[in-house]
Coordinates of C-alpha atoms and ligand atoms in Angstrom, one line a residue:
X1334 CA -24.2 24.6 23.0
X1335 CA -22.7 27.6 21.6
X1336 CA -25.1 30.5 20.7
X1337 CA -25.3 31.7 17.1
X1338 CA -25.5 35.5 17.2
X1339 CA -27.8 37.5 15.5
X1340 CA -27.6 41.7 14.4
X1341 CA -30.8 42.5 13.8
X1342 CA -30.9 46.1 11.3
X1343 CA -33.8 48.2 12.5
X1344 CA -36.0 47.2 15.9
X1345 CA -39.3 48.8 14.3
X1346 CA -43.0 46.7 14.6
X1347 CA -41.8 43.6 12.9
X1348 CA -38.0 43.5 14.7
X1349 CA -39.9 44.6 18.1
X1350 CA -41.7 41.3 17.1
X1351 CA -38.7 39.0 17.0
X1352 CA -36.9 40.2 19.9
X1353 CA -40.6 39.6 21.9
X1354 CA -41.0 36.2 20.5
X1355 CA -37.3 35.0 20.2
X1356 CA -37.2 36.0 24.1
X1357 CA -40.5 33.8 25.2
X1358 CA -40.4 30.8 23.2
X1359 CA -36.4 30.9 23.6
X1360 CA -36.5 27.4 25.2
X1361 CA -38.5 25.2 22.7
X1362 CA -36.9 27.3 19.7
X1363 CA -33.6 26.2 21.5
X1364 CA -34.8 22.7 21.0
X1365 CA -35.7 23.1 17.6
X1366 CA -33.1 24.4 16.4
X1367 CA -30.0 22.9 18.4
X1368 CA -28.1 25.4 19.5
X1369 CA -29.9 28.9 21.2
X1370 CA -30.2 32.0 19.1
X1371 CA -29.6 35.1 20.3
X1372 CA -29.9 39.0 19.3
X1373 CA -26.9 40.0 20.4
X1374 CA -26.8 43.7 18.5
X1375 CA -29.3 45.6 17.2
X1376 CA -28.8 48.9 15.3
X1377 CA -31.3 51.1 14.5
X1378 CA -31.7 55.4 14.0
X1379 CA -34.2 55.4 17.3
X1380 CA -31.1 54.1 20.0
X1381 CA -34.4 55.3 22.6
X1382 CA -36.7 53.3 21.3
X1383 CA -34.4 49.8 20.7
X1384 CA -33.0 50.6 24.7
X1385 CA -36.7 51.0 25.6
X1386 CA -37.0 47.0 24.1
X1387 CA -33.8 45.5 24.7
X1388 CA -32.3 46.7 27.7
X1389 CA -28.6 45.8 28.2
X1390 CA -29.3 42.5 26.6
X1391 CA -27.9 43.5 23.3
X1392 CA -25.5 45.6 21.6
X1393 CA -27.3 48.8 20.2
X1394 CA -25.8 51.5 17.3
X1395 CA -26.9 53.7 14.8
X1396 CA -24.3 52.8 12.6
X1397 CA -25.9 49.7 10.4
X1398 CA -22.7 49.6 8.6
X1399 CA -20.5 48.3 11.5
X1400 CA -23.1 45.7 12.4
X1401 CA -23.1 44.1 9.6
X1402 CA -19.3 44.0 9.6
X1403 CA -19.3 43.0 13.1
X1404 CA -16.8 39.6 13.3
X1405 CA -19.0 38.4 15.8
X1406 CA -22.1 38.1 13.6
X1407 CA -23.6 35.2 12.2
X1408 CA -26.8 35.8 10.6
X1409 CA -28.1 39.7 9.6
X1410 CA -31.7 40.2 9.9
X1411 CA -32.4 43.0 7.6
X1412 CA -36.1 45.0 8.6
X1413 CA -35.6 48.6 7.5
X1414 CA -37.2 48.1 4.4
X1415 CA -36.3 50.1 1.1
X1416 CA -34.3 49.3 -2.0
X1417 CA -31.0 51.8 -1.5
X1418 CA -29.5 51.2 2.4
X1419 CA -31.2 48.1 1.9
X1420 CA -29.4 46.6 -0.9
X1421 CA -26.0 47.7 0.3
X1422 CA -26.1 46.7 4.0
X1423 CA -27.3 43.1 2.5
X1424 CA -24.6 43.1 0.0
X1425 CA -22.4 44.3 2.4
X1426 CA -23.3 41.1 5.1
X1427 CA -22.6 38.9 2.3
X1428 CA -19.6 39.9 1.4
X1429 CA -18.5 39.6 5.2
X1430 CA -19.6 35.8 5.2
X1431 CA -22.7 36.3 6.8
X1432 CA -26.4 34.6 6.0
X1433 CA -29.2 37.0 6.0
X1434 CA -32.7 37.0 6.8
X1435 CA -35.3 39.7 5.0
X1436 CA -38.7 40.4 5.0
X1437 CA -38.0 43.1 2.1
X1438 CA -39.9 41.9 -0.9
X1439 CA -39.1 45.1 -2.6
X1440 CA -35.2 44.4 -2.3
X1441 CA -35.6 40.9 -3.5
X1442 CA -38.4 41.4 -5.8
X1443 CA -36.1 44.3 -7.5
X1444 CA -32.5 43.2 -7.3
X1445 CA -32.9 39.2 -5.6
X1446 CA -31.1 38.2 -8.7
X1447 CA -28.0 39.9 -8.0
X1448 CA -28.5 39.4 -4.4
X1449 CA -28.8 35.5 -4.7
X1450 CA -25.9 35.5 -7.2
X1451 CA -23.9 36.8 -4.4
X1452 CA -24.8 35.1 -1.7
X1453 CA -24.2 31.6 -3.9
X1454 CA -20.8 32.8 -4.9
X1455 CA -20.3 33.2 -1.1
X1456 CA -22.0 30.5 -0.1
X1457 CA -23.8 31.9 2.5
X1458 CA -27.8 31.9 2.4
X1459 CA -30.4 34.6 2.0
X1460 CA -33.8 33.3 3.7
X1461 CA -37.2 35.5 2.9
X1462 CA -40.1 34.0 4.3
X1463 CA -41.1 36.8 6.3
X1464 CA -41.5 38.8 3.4
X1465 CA -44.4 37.0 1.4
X1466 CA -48.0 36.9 3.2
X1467 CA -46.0 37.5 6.6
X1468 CA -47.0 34.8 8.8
X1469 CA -48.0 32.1 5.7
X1470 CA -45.3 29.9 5.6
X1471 CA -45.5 30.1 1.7
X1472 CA -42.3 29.8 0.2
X1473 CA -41.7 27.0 2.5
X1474 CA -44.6 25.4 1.3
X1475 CA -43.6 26.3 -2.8
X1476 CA -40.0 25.7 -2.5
X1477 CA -40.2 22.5 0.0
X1478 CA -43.7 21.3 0.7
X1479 CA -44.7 21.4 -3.2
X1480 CA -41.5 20.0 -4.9
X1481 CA -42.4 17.1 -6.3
X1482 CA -45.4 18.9 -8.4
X1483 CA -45.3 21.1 -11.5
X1484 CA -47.0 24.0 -10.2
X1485 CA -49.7 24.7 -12.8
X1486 CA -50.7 28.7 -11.0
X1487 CA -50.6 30.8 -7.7
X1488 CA -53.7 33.2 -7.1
X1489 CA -53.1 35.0 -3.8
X1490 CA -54.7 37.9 -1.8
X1491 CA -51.2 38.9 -0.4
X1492 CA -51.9 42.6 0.7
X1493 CA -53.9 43.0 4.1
X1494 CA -54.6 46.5 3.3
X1495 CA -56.4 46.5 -0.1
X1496 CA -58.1 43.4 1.2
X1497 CA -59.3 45.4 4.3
X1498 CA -60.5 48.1 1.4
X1499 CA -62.3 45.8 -0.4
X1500 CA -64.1 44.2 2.5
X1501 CA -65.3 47.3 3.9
X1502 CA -66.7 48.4 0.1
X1503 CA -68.5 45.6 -0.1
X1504 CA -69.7 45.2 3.3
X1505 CA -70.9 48.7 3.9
X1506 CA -71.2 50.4 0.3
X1507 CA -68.5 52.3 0.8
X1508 CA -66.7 54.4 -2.4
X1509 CA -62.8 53.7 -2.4
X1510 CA -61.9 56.8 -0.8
X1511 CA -64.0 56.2 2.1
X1512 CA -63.1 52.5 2.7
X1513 CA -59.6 54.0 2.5
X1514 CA -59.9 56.6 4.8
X1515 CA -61.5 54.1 7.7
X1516 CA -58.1 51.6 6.9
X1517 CA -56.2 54.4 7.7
X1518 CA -58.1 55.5 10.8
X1519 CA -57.9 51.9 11.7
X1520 CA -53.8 51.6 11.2
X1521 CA -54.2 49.2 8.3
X1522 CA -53.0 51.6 5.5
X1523 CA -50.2 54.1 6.1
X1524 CA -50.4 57.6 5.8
X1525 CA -48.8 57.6 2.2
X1526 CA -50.8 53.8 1.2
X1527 CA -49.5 53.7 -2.6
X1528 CA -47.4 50.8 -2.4
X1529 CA -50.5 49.0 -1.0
X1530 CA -53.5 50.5 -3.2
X1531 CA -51.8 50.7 -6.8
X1532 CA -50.7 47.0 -6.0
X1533 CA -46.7 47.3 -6.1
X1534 CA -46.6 45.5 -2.8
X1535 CA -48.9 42.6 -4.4
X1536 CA -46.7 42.3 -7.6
X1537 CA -43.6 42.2 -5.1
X1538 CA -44.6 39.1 -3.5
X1539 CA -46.1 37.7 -6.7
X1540 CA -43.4 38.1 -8.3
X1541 CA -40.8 36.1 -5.8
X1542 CA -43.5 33.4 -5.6
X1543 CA -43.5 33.0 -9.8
X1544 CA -39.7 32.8 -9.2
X1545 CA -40.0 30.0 -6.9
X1546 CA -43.1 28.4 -8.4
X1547 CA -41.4 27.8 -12.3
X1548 CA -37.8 28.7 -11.6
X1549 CA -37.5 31.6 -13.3
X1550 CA -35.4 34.6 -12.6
X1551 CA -36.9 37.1 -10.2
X1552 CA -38.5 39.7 -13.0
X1553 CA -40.7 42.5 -11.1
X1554 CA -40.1 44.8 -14.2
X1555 CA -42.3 42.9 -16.6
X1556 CA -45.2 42.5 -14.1
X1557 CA -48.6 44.0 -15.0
X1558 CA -49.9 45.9 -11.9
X1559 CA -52.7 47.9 -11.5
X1560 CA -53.9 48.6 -8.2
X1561 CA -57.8 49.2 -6.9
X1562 CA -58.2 52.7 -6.9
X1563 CA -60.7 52.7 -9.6
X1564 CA -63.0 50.1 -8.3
X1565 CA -67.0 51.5 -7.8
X1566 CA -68.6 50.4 -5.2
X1567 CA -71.1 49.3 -7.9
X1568 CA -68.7 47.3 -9.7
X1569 CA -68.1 44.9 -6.0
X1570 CA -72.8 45.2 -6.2
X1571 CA -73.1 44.3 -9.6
X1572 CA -70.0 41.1 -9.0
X1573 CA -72.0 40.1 -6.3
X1574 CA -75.7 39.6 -8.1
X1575 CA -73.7 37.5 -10.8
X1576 CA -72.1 35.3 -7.6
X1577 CA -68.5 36.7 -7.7
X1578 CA -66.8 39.0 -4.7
X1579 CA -64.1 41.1 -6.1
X1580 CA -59.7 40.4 -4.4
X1581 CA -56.9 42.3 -5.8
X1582 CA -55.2 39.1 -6.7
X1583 CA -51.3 38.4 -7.3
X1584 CA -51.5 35.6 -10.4
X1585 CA -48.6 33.6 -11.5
X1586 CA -49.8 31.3 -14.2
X1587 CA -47.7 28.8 -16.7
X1588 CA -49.0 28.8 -20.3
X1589 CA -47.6 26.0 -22.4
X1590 CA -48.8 24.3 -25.4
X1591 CA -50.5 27.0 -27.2
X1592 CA -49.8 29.7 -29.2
X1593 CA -47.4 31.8 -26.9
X1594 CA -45.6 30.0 -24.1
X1595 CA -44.8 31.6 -21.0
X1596 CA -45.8 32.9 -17.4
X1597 CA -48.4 35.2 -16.7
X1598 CA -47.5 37.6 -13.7
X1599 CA -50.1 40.1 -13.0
X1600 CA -52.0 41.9 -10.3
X1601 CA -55.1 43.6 -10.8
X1602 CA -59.0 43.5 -9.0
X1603 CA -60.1 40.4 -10.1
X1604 CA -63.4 38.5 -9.9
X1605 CA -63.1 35.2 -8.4
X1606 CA -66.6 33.0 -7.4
X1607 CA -67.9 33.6 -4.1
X1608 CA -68.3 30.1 -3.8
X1609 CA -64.8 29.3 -3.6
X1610 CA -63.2 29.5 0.3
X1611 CA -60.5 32.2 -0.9
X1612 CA -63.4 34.6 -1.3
X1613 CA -64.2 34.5 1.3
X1614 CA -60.7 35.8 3.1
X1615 CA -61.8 39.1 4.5
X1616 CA -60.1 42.2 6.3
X1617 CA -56.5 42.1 6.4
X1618 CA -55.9 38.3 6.0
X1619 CA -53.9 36.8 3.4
X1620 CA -54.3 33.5 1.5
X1621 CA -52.4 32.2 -1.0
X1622 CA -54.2 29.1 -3.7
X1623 CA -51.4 26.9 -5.5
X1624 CA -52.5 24.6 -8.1
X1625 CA -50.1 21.6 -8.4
X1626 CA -50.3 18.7 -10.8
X1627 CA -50.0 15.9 -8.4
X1628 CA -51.5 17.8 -5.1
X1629 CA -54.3 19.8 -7.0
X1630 CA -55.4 22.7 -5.1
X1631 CA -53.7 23.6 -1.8
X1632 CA -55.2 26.8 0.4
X1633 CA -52.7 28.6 2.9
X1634 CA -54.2 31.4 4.6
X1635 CA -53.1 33.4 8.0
X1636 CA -51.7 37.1 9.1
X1637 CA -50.4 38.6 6.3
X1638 CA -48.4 41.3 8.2
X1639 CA -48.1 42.5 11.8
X1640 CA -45.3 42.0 14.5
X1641 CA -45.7 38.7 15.7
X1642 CA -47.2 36.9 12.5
X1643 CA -44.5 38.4 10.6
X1644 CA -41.8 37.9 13.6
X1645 CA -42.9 34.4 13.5
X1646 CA -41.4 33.7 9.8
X1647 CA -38.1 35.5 10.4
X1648 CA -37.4 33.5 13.1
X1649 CA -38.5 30.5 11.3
X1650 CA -36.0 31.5 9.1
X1651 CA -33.3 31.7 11.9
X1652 CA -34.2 28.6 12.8
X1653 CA -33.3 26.9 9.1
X1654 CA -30.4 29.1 8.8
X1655 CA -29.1 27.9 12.3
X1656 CA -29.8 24.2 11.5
X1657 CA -28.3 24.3 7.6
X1658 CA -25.4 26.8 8.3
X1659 CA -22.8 23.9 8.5
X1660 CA -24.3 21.6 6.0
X1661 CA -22.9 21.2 2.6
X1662 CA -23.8 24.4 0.9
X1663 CA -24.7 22.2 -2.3
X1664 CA -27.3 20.5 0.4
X1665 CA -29.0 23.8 1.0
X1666 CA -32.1 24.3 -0.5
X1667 CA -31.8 26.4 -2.9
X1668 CA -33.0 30.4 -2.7
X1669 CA -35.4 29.6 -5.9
X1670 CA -36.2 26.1 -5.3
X1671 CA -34.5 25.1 -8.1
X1672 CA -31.0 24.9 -8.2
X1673 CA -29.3 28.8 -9.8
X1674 CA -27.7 26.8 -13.0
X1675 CA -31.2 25.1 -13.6
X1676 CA -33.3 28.3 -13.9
X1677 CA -35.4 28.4 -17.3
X1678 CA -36.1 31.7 -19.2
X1679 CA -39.3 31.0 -19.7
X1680 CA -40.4 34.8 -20.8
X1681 CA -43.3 36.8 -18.9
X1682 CA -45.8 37.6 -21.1
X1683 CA -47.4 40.5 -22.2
X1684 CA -50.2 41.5 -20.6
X1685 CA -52.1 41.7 -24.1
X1686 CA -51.3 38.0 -24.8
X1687 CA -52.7 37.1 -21.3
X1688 CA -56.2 34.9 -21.1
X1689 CA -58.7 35.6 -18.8
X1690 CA -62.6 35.7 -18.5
X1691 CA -63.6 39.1 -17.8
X1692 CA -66.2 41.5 -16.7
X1693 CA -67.0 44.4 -18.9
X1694 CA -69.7 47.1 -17.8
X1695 CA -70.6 49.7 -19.9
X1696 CA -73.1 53.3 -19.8
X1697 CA -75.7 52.6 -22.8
X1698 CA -78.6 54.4 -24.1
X1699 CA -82.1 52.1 -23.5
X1700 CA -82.5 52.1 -27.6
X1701 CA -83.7 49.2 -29.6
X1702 CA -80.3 47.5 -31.6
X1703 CA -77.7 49.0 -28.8
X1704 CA -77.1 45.0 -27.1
X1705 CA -77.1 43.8 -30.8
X1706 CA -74.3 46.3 -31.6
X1707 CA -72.1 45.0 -28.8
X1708 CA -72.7 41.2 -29.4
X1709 CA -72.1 41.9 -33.1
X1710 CA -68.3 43.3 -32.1
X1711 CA -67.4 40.6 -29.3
X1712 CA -68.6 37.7 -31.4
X1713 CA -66.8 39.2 -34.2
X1714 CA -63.5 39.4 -32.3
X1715 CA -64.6 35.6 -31.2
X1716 CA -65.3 36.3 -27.7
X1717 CA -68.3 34.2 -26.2
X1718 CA -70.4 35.6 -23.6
X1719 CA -71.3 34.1 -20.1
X1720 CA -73.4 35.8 -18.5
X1721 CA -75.5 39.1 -19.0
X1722 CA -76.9 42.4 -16.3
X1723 CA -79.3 44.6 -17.3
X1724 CA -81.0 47.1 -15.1
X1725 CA -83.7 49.2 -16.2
X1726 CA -83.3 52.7 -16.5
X1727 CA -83.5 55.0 -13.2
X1728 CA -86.8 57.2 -13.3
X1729 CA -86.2 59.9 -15.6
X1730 CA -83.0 58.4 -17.2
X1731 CA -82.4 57.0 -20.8
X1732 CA -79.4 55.3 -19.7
X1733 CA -78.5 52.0 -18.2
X1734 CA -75.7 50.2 -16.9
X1735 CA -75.2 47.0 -19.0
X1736 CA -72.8 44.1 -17.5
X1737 CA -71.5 41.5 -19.9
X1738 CA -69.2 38.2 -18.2
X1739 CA -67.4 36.8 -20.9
X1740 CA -65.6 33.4 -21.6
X1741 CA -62.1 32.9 -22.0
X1742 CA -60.3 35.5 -24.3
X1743 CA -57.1 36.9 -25.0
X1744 CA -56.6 40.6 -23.7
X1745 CA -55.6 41.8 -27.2
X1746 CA -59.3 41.2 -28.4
X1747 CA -60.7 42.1 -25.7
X1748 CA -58.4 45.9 -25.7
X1749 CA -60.2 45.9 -29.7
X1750 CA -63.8 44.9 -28.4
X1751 CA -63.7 47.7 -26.0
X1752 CA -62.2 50.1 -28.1
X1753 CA -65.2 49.8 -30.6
X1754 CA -68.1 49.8 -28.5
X1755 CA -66.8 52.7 -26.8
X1756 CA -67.3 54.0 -30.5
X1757 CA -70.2 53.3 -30.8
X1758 CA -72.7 56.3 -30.7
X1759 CA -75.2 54.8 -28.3
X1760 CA -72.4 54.3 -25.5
X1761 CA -71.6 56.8 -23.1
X1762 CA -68.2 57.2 -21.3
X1763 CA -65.5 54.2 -21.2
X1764 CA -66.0 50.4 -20.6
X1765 CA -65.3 49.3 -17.1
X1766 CA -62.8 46.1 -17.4
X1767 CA -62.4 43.6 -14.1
X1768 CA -60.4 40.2 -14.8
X1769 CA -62.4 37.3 -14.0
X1770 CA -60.7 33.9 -12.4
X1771 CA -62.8 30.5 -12.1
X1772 CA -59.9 29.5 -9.5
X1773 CA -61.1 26.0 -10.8
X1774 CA -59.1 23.4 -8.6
Ligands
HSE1922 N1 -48.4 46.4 3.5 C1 -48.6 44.9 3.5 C2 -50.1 44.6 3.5 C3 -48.0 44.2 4.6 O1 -50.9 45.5 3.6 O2 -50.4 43.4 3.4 C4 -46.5 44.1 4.5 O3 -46.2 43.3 3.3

């Protein structure tokens, strides 16, 4: 049977990985997918380095731009990452006729609209599992696995590195900056990590999994992110004695029914009981929860990044685009699970109109009246509380940490509670404010 031909654009950790692993399970990937896949040119800056892997095997340039215009090219697997070179060399493939595989969230997450507008009006597919969780097969399991359910939420730990961060804080006491320094020592942040640790690379994947989950457009612009950077190691101590661990989370949550309507995208530290098995995902693994109405709960967890867990999604990718590339293109599934004229525009909310439990620590003076003060203003604003920490002063201090876990509130009373205590005489310094999730099944 006739090979389809693949260009692979840039031959880095995650292409190395897909050359390696196309080469040794060639035969059963053969038989899985019907016909044999082949790299046949592979361009990338480093000609050294890509020789050094390939050989003569393939076809190697520098020039991106003539690979993905190359006539005998089927299917462009884009790795070089970025939104700029990116975006036109994908654009570009499209417009040639060709399908493309990605592992860029930040592309899609950015400008997948106009990149799967494209691609339908071509009729030519864009396939991205590779770039959510790496090795989970996710957006299989959302856009195939899960179709018959309305998908209620998605709460994922779906970036290794802050996930590393946060293990090593909590495991050894670390401060942020320390735990960071080790994951860089170790390779699992890079040299400039801010993608990872302000939690862009979270609200990335978050927000194509929202997309898929509720067929809604891809909207990274009105995700809230806020990365861990300001997490105390006290903060991960004090979650723990109240039974909680601490994830940087990626949420996608439909609200209906009450008074706003909508989808909550966020990513931000996020309590979550250490009870519950995604907890207890530690290091750099990824899991990914998804709450469906018929299938409750479901758990996917697995190698969120590296060369072969990643490699093994882009050529799972290959594999669908090989077997569906003659089908019907109104048989494909479709890049957002739904099909593009049945997206809704159910609006992102606010992040002030979001409702969460949360934790809230605060610096107060050991003074008669000071916990009446703060119940007085929550309970005002109507928000219940759950549980209560109180430590007793240090020798020779006449302050104490206080840690209040409150019920369900909305964000906007909880921004005015926190503005008044932090008014209030007796209170030194800001409130500390961590989202709590149940993650009830
Ligand atoms: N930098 C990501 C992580 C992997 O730390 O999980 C690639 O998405």
């Amino acid at each position: 049977m006739k090979p389809i031909n693949v260009g692979l654009l840039g031959i880095g950790t995650v292409g190395g990985g897909t050359w390696t692993v196309l080469t040794r399970n060639q035969e059963e990937i053969t038989r899985r997918a019907g016909r044999p896949i082949r790299i046949t040119a592979v361009a990338d800056r480093n000609l050294e380095h890509a020789r050094s892997l390939v050989g003569d095997q393939a076809k190697l340039t520098d020039d991106a731009f003539a690979l993905v215009k190359d006539p005998d090219i089927d299917i462009v697997v884009e790795l070089i990452g970025g939104y700029t070179t990116a975006k036109e060399l994908v654009l570009q493939a499209i417009e040639n006729g060709k399908h493309v595989v990605t592992a860029n969230k930040a592309l899609l997450a950015v400008h997948g609209n106009e990149i799967f507008a494209a691609a339908q009006k071509k009729g030519v597919m864009v396939a991205f599992e590779a770039a959510v969780a790496g090795g989970i097969p996710i957006i299989k399991a959302l856009r195939e696995g899960l179709s018959a359910n309305r998908i209620q939420w998605i709460a994922g730990i779906i970036n290794g590195t802050t996930n590393f961060i946060l293990s090593e804080m909590r495991d050894k006491g670390l401060s942020f900056d320390a735990a960071l320094k080790d994951a860089q020592k170790l390779g699992y942040a890079e040299a400039d990590p801010t993608f990872d640790i302000e939690g862009i690379d979270a609200a990335h994947k978050a927000t194509l999994m929202a997309s898929i989950a509720f067929g809604i457009p891809v909207q990274f612009d009105k995700a809230y992110v806020e990365g861990i950077t300001k997490l105390q190691a006290k903060d991960i101590r004090y979650a723990e004695q109240l039974g909680y661990r601490i994830k940087l989370l990626g949420i996608a949550k439909r609200k209906e029914g009450g008074q706003v309507s909508g989808v909550e995208l966020r990513v931000h530290p996020t309590l979550i009981p250490a009870k519950r098995l995604i907890a207890n995902v530690e290091g750099a693994m990824n899991a990914v929860l998804v709450q469906g109405d018929a299938v409750g709960a479901t758990l996917y967890y697995g190698k969120g990044a590296g060369a072969e867990p990643t490699a093994s999604s882009v050529i799972a990718d290959l594999v669908d685009v090989t077997r569906l590339h003659t089908a019907d293109k109104h048989h494909r599934v479709p890049h957002l699970a739904f099909q593009p004229d049945q997206l809704t525009d159910l609006p992102i909310l606010p992040i002030e109109e979001v409702e969460t439990a949360y934790y809230l620590r605060m610096r107060a003076a050991d003074k008669p009246g000071v916990l009446a003060d703060i119940t007085r203003i929550l309970a005002d604003l109507e928000i219940s509380i759950d549980a209560m920490l109180q430590k007793e002063p240090d020798e020779g201090e006449d302050q104490t940490d206080i840690v209040l876990l409150t019920h369900v509130a909305r964000e906007k009373a909880v921004n005015a509670a926190m503005a008044k205590i932090e008014a209030l005489t007796t209170i030194a310094g800001k409130v500390t404010r961590i989202r709590l999730e149940e993650l009830n099944g």
